[in-house]
Structures are given as structure tokens and as C-alpha cells.
Amino acid sequence: NFKHEHPLRPTGAAVGSATQEDRERVERMQQLHRTMQLLVHASACSDRHCPSTNCMKVKALFQHGLTCPTKVAGGCMLCRRMWNLLQIHAKGCRTPNCPVPRCRDLKEYRRRAAQVQEDRRRQAWMQMHRQQGMQPQGMQQPQQQGMQHTAAYGGAPPPPPPPPPPSRRG
């Protein structure tokens, strides 16, 4: 039983009413969705007189990113903003030949990073099991261990552990 220092009160979300915070979160998500749609539109739009003023703004932002001498590493906030939008887009993009600049590169980078993480996890798991296999199983005498094997394997010694999978480096 855990006791709180104060009496517990239901919050707005618990009672079923949408709070101001919830409404703001939904609005931010809708705005981000509209921005991602605009990013895709501006990337594919070749109309020099596109009626969307925001399309022209995004195209100008693309052009800025190509010509900016400062870039993200130098602290350019416009480049940082564009780079963040491109990363958000690439994270959710499922289009094979997406027109958004750097989308394919960013998706490939995320795929490689996930593969490296999975390889590290797998190596740590294999290392843990190798170490457990080398550790003694307690203070049992070898004769007692032999009797356990006899009972467990019908009189035969236990099978050897399987070899580790081949390393995939490359």
C-alpha cells in the first residue's frame, strides 16, 4: 500500500473533459501534418506560379539550404528548422521514390543505425550467454552433476551447446 502525501484528485483527462493542453497538442499535431503535406507538395511542384504562397516559401527554404554557407553545424536556424522537418518526414515516409530532398538518404541512415543497434544487442546477448555457460552452476560435486545428467538425458551425457552464429561483418 502506497500512501500519498496529499489527497488524490481526478485530473481533467480522467474525468473525460479535454484540457487546454490536450487541445494544444492536437493543434500541434494537425499543424505538423499540414507542414509535412506542404513539404511533399513543394518538393514535387514544378509550377513557377503555384497559387500556394507557402509552396514558394518552402522552395525558398530548400534553396537557402543549398546555398547557405553557415549550415546547421555553423548554427543557421533556418537550416536547422529545414533539417528537422526533413528528418520528421523521413521517419514516417513509406514512399519508395519520395520527391522530398534527402528523404531516401535519411531513411537509409535510419535503417543502418537500427541495424547497428540490433547487431550490438545481439552481440551483448551472445556474450551474456557465453559468460553464463562458462560459470559454474553452483557448489555441486562433479559426481552429482553426472547423476543429474543421467536422469535428465536417459543415461547419456548432455548434448554440447550449439556453436555461436557466424559473425556478419561487412
Coordinates of N, CA and C in Angstrom, one line a residue:
N1 N 0.8 -1.2 0.0 CA 0.0 0.0 0.0 C 0.9 1.2 0.0
F2 N 0.7 2.1 -1.0 CA 1.5 3.3 -1.2 C 0.6 4.5 -0.7
K3 N 1.1 5.3 0.1 CA 0.4 6.4 0.6 C 0.9 7.7 0.0
H4 N 0.1 8.6 -0.4 CA 0.5 9.9 -1.0 C 0.5 10.9 0.1
E5 N 1.4 11.9 -0.1 CA 1.5 13.0 0.9 C 0.3 13.9 0.8
H6 N -0.5 13.8 -0.2 CA -1.6 14.7 -0.5 C -2.8 13.9 -0.9
P7 N -4.0 14.4 -0.8 CA -5.2 13.7 -1.3 C -5.1 13.7 -2.9
L8 N -5.5 12.6 -3.4 CA -5.6 12.4 -4.9 C -6.8 13.0 -5.4
R9 N -6.7 13.8 -6.6 CA -7.9 14.4 -7.2 C -7.8 13.9 -8.7
P10 N -9.0 13.7 -9.2 CA -9.0 13.3 -10.7 C -8.6 14.5 -11.5
T11 N -7.9 14.2 -12.6 CA -7.5 15.3 -13.5 C -8.5 15.5 -14.6
G12 N -8.3 16.5 -15.4 CA -9.3 16.8 -16.5 C -9.4 15.6 -17.4
A13 N -8.3 15.0 -17.8 CA -8.4 13.9 -18.7 C -9.1 12.7 -18.1
A14 N -8.9 12.5 -16.8 CA -9.5 11.4 -16.1 C -11.1 11.5 -16.1
V15 N -11.5 12.7 -16.0 CA -13.0 13.0 -15.9 C -13.6 12.9 -17.3
G16 N -12.8 13.0 -18.3 CA -13.3 12.9 -19.7 C -13.4 14.3 -20.4
S17 N -13.0 15.4 -19.8 CA -13.0 16.7 -20.5 C -11.7 16.9 -21.1
A18 N -11.7 17.5 -22.3 CA -10.4 17.9 -22.9 C -9.8 19.1 -22.3
T19 N -8.6 19.0 -21.9 CA -7.9 20.1 -21.3 C -7.3 21.0 -22.3
Q20 N -6.9 22.2 -22.0 CA -6.3 23.2 -22.9 C -5.0 22.5 -23.4
E21 N -4.3 21.8 -22.6 CA -3.1 21.1 -23.0 C -3.3 20.1 -24.1
D22 N -4.4 19.3 -23.9 CA -4.8 18.3 -24.9 C -5.2 19.0 -26.3
R23 N -5.9 20.1 -26.2 CA -6.3 20.8 -27.4 C -5.1 21.4 -28.1
E24 N -4.1 21.9 -27.4 CA -2.9 22.4 -27.9 C -2.1 21.3 -28.6
R25 N -2.0 20.2 -28.0 CA -1.3 19.0 -28.5 C -1.9 18.6 -29.8
V26 N -3.2 18.5 -29.9 CA -3.9 18.1 -31.1 C -3.6 19.2 -32.2
E27 N -3.7 20.4 -31.9 CA -3.4 21.5 -32.8 C -2.0 21.4 -33.4
R28 N -1.0 21.2 -32.5 CA 0.4 21.0 -32.9 C 0.5 19.8 -33.9
M29 N -0.2 18.7 -33.6 CA -0.1 17.5 -34.5 C -0.7 17.8 -35.8
Q30 N -1.9 18.6 -35.8 CA -2.5 18.9 -37.1 C -1.6 19.9 -37.9
Q31 N -1.0 20.8 -37.2 CA -0.1 21.7 -37.9 C 1.1 21.0 -38.5
L32 N 1.7 20.0 -37.8 CA 2.8 19.2 -38.3 C 2.4 18.4 -39.5
H33 N 1.2 17.9 -39.4 CA 0.7 17.1 -40.6 C 0.5 18.0 -41.8
R34 N 0.0 19.2 -41.6 CA -0.1 20.1 -42.8 C 1.2 20.5 -43.3
T35 N 2.2 20.7 -42.4 CA 3.6 21.1 -42.8 C 4.2 19.9 -43.6
M36 N 4.0 18.7 -43.2 CA 4.5 17.5 -43.9 C 3.9 17.4 -45.3
Q37 N 2.6 17.7 -45.4 CA 1.9 17.7 -46.7 C 2.5 18.8 -47.6
L38 N 2.7 20.0 -47.0 CA 3.3 21.1 -47.8 C 4.7 20.7 -48.3
L39 N 5.5 20.1 -47.4 CA 6.9 19.7 -47.8 C 6.8 18.8 -49.0
V40 N 5.9 17.8 -49.0 CA 5.8 16.9 -50.1 C 5.4 17.6 -51.4
H41 N 4.4 18.5 -51.2 CA 3.9 19.2 -52.3 C 5.0 20.1 -53.0
A42 N 5.7 20.9 -52.1 CA 6.7 21.8 -52.6 C 7.8 21.0 -53.3
S43 N 8.1 19.8 -52.8 CA 9.2 19.0 -53.4 C 8.9 18.6 -54.8
A44 N 7.6 18.3 -55.0 CA 7.2 17.8 -56.3 C 6.6 18.9 -57.3
C45 N 6.3 20.0 -56.7 CA 5.7 21.1 -57.5 C 6.7 21.8 -58.5
S46 N 6.3 21.8 -59.7 CA 7.2 22.5 -60.7 C 6.5 23.7 -61.3
D47 N 5.4 24.1 -60.7 CA 4.7 25.3 -61.2 C 5.3 26.5 -60.6
R48 N 5.9 27.3 -61.5 CA 6.6 28.5 -61.0 C 5.6 29.5 -60.5
H49 N 4.3 29.4 -60.8 CA 3.3 30.3 -60.4 C 2.3 29.5 -59.5
C50 N 2.8 28.7 -58.7 CA 1.9 27.9 -57.8 C 1.0 28.8 -57.0
P51 N -0.3 28.6 -56.9 CA -1.1 29.5 -56.1 C -0.8 29.5 -54.6
S52 N -0.1 28.5 -54.1 CA 0.1 28.4 -52.7 C 1.3 29.2 -52.4
T53 N 1.1 30.2 -51.5 CA 2.2 31.1 -51.1 C 3.2 30.3 -50.2
N54 N 2.7 29.4 -49.5 CA 3.5 28.5 -48.7 C 4.4 27.6 -49.5
C55 N 4.0 27.2 -50.6 CA 4.8 26.4 -51.5 C 6.1 27.2 -51.9
M56 N 5.9 28.4 -52.3 CA 7.0 29.2 -52.6 C 8.0 29.4 -51.5
K57 N 7.4 29.6 -50.3 CA 8.3 29.7 -49.1 C 9.1 28.5 -48.8
V58 N 8.5 27.3 -49.0 CA 9.3 26.1 -48.8 C 10.3 25.9 -49.8
K59 N 10.0 26.3 -51.1 CA 11.0 26.2 -52.1 C 12.2 27.1 -51.8
A60 N 11.9 28.3 -51.3 CA 12.9 29.3 -50.9 C 13.8 28.7 -49.8
L61 N 13.1 28.0 -48.9 CA 13.9 27.3 -47.8 C 14.8 26.2 -48.3
F62 N 14.3 25.5 -49.3 CA 15.2 24.5 -50.0 C 16.4 25.2 -50.6
Q63 N 16.1 26.2 -51.3 CA 17.2 27.0 -52.0 C 18.2 27.5 -51.0
H64 N 17.7 28.0 -49.9 CA 18.5 28.5 -48.8 C 19.5 27.4 -48.3
G65 N 18.9 26.2 -48.1 CA 19.7 25.1 -47.6 C 20.8 24.7 -48.6
L66 N 20.6 24.9 -49.9 CA 21.6 24.6 -50.9 C 22.8 25.6 -50.9
T67 N 22.4 26.9 -50.6 CA 23.4 28.0 -50.8 C 23.9 28.5 -49.4
C68 N 23.4 28.2 -48.3 CA 23.8 28.7 -47.0 C 25.2 28.3 -46.7
P69 N 26.1 29.3 -46.4 CA 27.5 29.0 -46.1 C 27.6 28.5 -44.6
T70 N 26.6 28.9 -43.8 CA 26.7 28.5 -42.3 C 26.3 27.1 -42.0
K71 N 25.2 26.7 -42.6 CA 24.6 25.3 -42.5 C 24.2 25.1 -41.0
V72 N 23.7 23.9 -40.7 CA 23.3 23.5 -39.4 C 24.5 23.5 -38.4
A73 N 25.6 23.0 -38.8 CA 26.8 22.8 -38.0 C 27.3 24.2 -37.5
G74 N 27.1 25.2 -38.4 CA 27.5 26.6 -38.0 C 26.5 27.4 -37.2
G75 N 25.3 26.8 -37.1 CA 24.3 27.4 -36.2 C 23.2 28.1 -37.0
C76 N 23.0 27.9 -38.3 CA 21.9 28.6 -39.0 C 20.6 28.0 -38.6
M77 N 19.7 28.8 -38.1 CA 18.4 28.3 -37.6 C 17.5 27.9 -38.7
L78 N 17.6 28.6 -39.8 CA 16.7 28.2 -41.0 C 17.1 26.8 -41.4
C79 N 18.4 26.5 -41.5 CA 18.9 25.2 -42.0 C 18.5 24.2 -40.9
R80 N 18.6 24.5 -39.6 CA 18.2 23.6 -38.6 C 16.8 23.2 -38.7
R81 N 15.9 24.2 -38.9 CA 14.5 24.0 -39.0 C 14.2 23.1 -40.2
M82 N 14.8 23.4 -41.3 CA 14.6 22.6 -42.5 C 15.0 21.1 -42.3
W83 N 16.2 21.0 -41.7 CA 16.7 19.6 -41.4 C 15.8 18.9 -40.5
N84 N 15.3 19.5 -39.4 CA 14.3 18.9 -38.5 C 13.1 18.4 -39.3
L85 N 12.6 19.3 -40.2 CA 11.4 18.9 -40.9 C 11.7 17.7 -41.8
L86 N 12.8 17.7 -42.5 CA 13.2 16.6 -43.4 C 13.3 15.3 -42.6
Q87 N 13.9 15.4 -41.4 CA 14.0 14.2 -40.6 C 12.7 13.6 -40.1
I88 N 11.8 14.5 -39.7 CA 10.4 14.1 -39.3 C 9.7 13.5 -40.5
H89 N 9.9 14.1 -41.6 CA 9.2 13.5 -42.8 C 9.8 12.1 -43.1
A90 N 11.1 12.0 -43.1 CA 11.7 10.7 -43.5 C 11.3 9.6 -42.5
K91 N 11.2 10.0 -41.2 CA 10.8 9.0 -40.2 C 9.5 8.3 -40.5
G92 N 8.5 9.1 -41.1 CA 7.2 8.5 -41.3 C 7.0 8.2 -42.8
C93 N 7.9 8.5 -43.7 CA 7.7 8.3 -45.1 C 7.8 6.8 -45.5
R94 N 6.8 6.4 -46.3 CA 6.8 5.0 -46.8 C 6.8 5.0 -48.3
T95 N 7.0 6.1 -49.0 CA 7.1 6.2 -50.4 C 8.5 5.8 -50.9
P96 N 8.5 4.8 -51.8 CA 9.9 4.4 -52.3 C 10.7 5.5 -53.0
N97 N 10.0 6.2 -53.9 CA 10.8 7.2 -54.7 C 10.2 8.6 -54.3
C98 N 10.4 8.9 -53.0 CA 9.8 10.2 -52.5 C 10.6 11.4 -53.1
P99 N 9.8 12.4 -53.5 CA 10.4 13.6 -54.1 C 11.1 14.5 -53.1
V100 N 10.9 14.3 -51.8 CA 11.4 15.2 -50.8 C 13.0 15.1 -50.7
P101 N 13.7 16.2 -50.8 CA 15.1 16.1 -50.8 C 15.7 15.4 -49.5
R102 N 16.7 14.6 -49.8 CA 17.4 13.8 -48.7 C 16.5 12.7 -48.0
C103 N 15.3 12.6 -48.5 CA 14.4 11.6 -47.8 C 15.0 10.2 -47.9
R104 N 15.4 9.8 -49.1 CA 16.0 8.5 -49.3 C 17.2 8.3 -48.4
D105 N 18.1 9.3 -48.4 CA 19.3 9.3 -47.6 C 19.0 9.1 -46.1
L106 N 18.1 9.9 -45.7 CA 17.7 9.8 -44.2 C 17.1 8.5 -43.9
K107 N 16.2 8.0 -44.7 CA 15.6 6.6 -44.5 C 16.7 5.6 -44.4
E108 N 17.7 5.6 -45.3 CA 18.8 4.7 -45.3 C 19.6 4.8 -44.1
Y109 N 19.9 6.0 -43.7 CA 20.7 6.3 -42.4 C 20.0 5.7 -41.2
R110 N 18.6 5.9 -41.1 CA 17.9 5.3 -40.0 C 17.9 3.8 -40.0
R111 N 17.8 3.2 -41.3 CA 17.8 1.8 -41.4 C 19.2 1.2 -40.9
R112 N 20.3 1.8 -41.4 CA 21.6 1.4 -40.9 C 21.8 1.5 -39.4
A113 N 21.4 2.7 -38.9 CA 21.5 2.9 -37.4 C 20.7 1.8 -36.7
A114 N 19.5 1.5 -37.1 CA 18.7 0.4 -36.5 C 19.4 -0.9 -36.6
Q115 N 20.1 -1.2 -37.7 CA 20.8 -2.5 -37.9 C 22.0 -2.5 -37.0
V116 N 22.7 -1.4 -36.8 CA 23.9 -1.4 -35.9 C 23.4 -1.6 -34.5
Q117 N 22.3 -1.0 -34.1 CA 21.8 -1.2 -32.7 C 21.4 -2.6 -32.5
E118 N 20.7 -3.2 -33.5 CA 20.3 -4.6 -33.4 C 21.5 -5.6 -33.3
D119 N 22.6 -5.3 -34.1 CA 23.8 -6.1 -34.0 C 24.4 -6.0 -32.7
R120 N 24.5 -4.8 -32.1 CA 25.0 -4.6 -30.7 C 24.2 -5.4 -29.7
R121 N 22.9 -5.3 -29.8 CA 22.0 -6.0 -28.9 C 22.3 -7.5 -29.0
R122 N 22.4 -8.0 -30.2 CA 22.6 -9.4 -30.4 C 24.0 -9.9 -29.9
Q123 N 25.0 -9.0 -30.1 CA 26.3 -9.4 -29.6 C 26.3 -9.4 -28.1
A124 N 25.7 -8.4 -27.4 CA 25.6 -8.4 -26.0 C 24.9 -9.7 -25.5
W125 N 23.8 -10.1 -26.1 CA 23.1 -11.2 -25.7 C 24.0 -12.5 -25.8
M126 N 24.7 -12.6 -27.0 CA 25.6 -13.8 -27.2 C 26.7 -13.8 -26.1
Q127 N 27.3 -12.6 -25.8 CA 28.3 -12.5 -24.8 C 27.8 -12.9 -23.4
M128 N 26.6 -12.5 -23.1 CA 26.0 -12.8 -21.8 C 25.8 -14.3 -21.7
H129 N 25.3 -15.0 -22.8 CA 25.1 -16.4 -22.7 C 26.4 -17.2 -22.7
R130 N 27.5 -16.7 -23.4 CA 28.8 -17.3 -23.4 C 29.3 -17.3 -21.9
Q131 N 29.2 -16.1 -21.3 CA 29.7 -16.0 -19.9 C 28.9 -16.9 -19.0
Q132 N 27.6 -17.0 -19.1 CA 26.8 -17.8 -18.3 C 27.2 -19.3 -18.5
G133 N 27.6 -19.7 -19.7 CA 28.0 -21.1 -20.0 C 29.3 -21.4 -19.3
M134 N 30.2 -20.4 -19.1 CA 31.5 -20.7 -18.5 C 31.4 -20.7 -17.0
Q135 N 30.4 -20.1 -16.4 CA 30.3 -20.0 -15.0 C 29.9 -21.4 -14.4
P136 N 30.4 -21.7 -13.2 CA 30.0 -22.9 -12.5 C 28.5 -22.8 -12.1
Q137 N 27.8 -23.9 -12.1 CA 26.4 -23.9 -11.8 C 26.2 -24.1 -10.3
G138 N 27.1 -23.8 -9.5 CA 26.9 -23.9 -8.0 C 28.0 -24.6 -7.4
M139 N 27.7 -25.1 -6.3 CA 28.8 -25.8 -5.5 C 28.6 -27.3 -5.6
Q140 N 28.0 -27.9 -6.7 CA 27.8 -29.3 -6.8 C 29.1 -30.0 -7.1
Q141 N 29.2 -31.2 -6.7 CA 30.3 -32.1 -7.0 C 30.1 -32.6 -8.4
P142 N 31.2 -32.9 -9.1 CA 31.0 -33.5 -10.5 C 30.2 -34.8 -10.5
Q143 N 30.3 -35.6 -9.5 CA 29.5 -36.8 -9.5 C 28.0 -36.5 -9.4
Q144 N 27.7 -35.5 -8.6 CA 26.3 -35.2 -8.5 C 25.7 -34.6 -9.8
Q145 N 26.6 -33.8 -10.5 CA 26.2 -33.3 -11.8 C 26.0 -34.4 -12.8
G146 N 26.8 -35.4 -12.7 CA 26.7 -36.6 -13.6 C 25.4 -37.3 -13.4
M147 N 25.0 -37.4 -12.2 CA 23.8 -38.1 -11.8 C 22.6 -37.3 -12.4
Q148 N 22.7 -36.0 -12.3 CA 21.6 -35.2 -12.8 C 21.5 -35.4 -14.4
H149 N 22.6 -35.5 -15.0 CA 22.6 -35.6 -16.5 C 22.1 -37.0 -16.8
T150 N 22.4 -38.0 -16.0 CA 21.9 -39.3 -16.3 C 20.4 -39.4 -16.2
A151 N 19.8 -38.7 -15.2 CA 18.4 -38.7 -15.1 C 17.7 -37.8 -16.2
A152 N 18.4 -36.7 -16.5 CA 17.7 -35.8 -17.5 C 17.9 -36.3 -18.9
Y153 N 18.9 -37.0 -19.2 CA 19.2 -37.4 -20.6 C 19.1 -38.9 -20.8
G154 N 18.5 -39.6 -19.9 CA 18.3 -41.1 -20.1 C 19.6 -41.8 -20.0
G155 N 20.6 -41.4 -19.2 CA 21.8 -42.2 -19.1 C 22.9 -41.6 -20.0
A156 N 22.6 -40.7 -20.9 CA 23.7 -40.2 -21.8 C 24.1 -38.8 -21.3
P157 N 25.3 -38.4 -21.6 CA 25.7 -37.0 -21.2 C 24.9 -36.0 -22.0
P158 N 24.8 -34.8 -21.5 CA 24.0 -33.8 -22.2 C 24.7 -33.4 -23.6
P159 N 23.9 -33.0 -24.5 CA 24.5 -32.6 -25.8 C 25.3 -31.3 -25.6
P160 N 26.3 -31.1 -26.5 CA 27.1 -29.9 -26.4 C 26.3 -28.7 -26.8
P161 N 26.7 -27.5 -26.3 CA 25.9 -26.3 -26.6 C 26.1 -26.0 -28.1
P162 N 25.1 -25.4 -28.7 CA 25.3 -25.0 -30.2 C 26.3 -24.0 -30.4
P163 N 27.0 -24.0 -31.5 CA 28.1 -23.0 -31.8 C 27.4 -21.7 -32.0
P164 N 28.1 -20.6 -31.7 CA 27.6 -19.2 -32.0 C 27.4 -19.1 -33.5
P165 N 26.4 -18.2 -33.9 CA 26.2 -18.0 -35.3 C 27.4 -17.3 -35.9
P166 N 27.6 -17.4 -37.2 CA 28.8 -16.8 -37.8 C 28.6 -15.2 -37.7
S167 N 29.7 -14.5 -37.6 CA 29.7 -13.1 -37.5 C 29.5 -12.5 -38.9
R168 N 28.6 -11.5 -38.9 CA 28.3 -10.8 -40.2 C 28.9 -9.5 -40.2
R169 N 30.1 -9.4 -40.7 CA 30.8 -8.1 -40.8 C 30.9 -7.7 -42.2
G170 N 30.8 -6.5 -42.5 CA 31.0 -6.1 -43.9 C 30.4 -4.8 -44.2

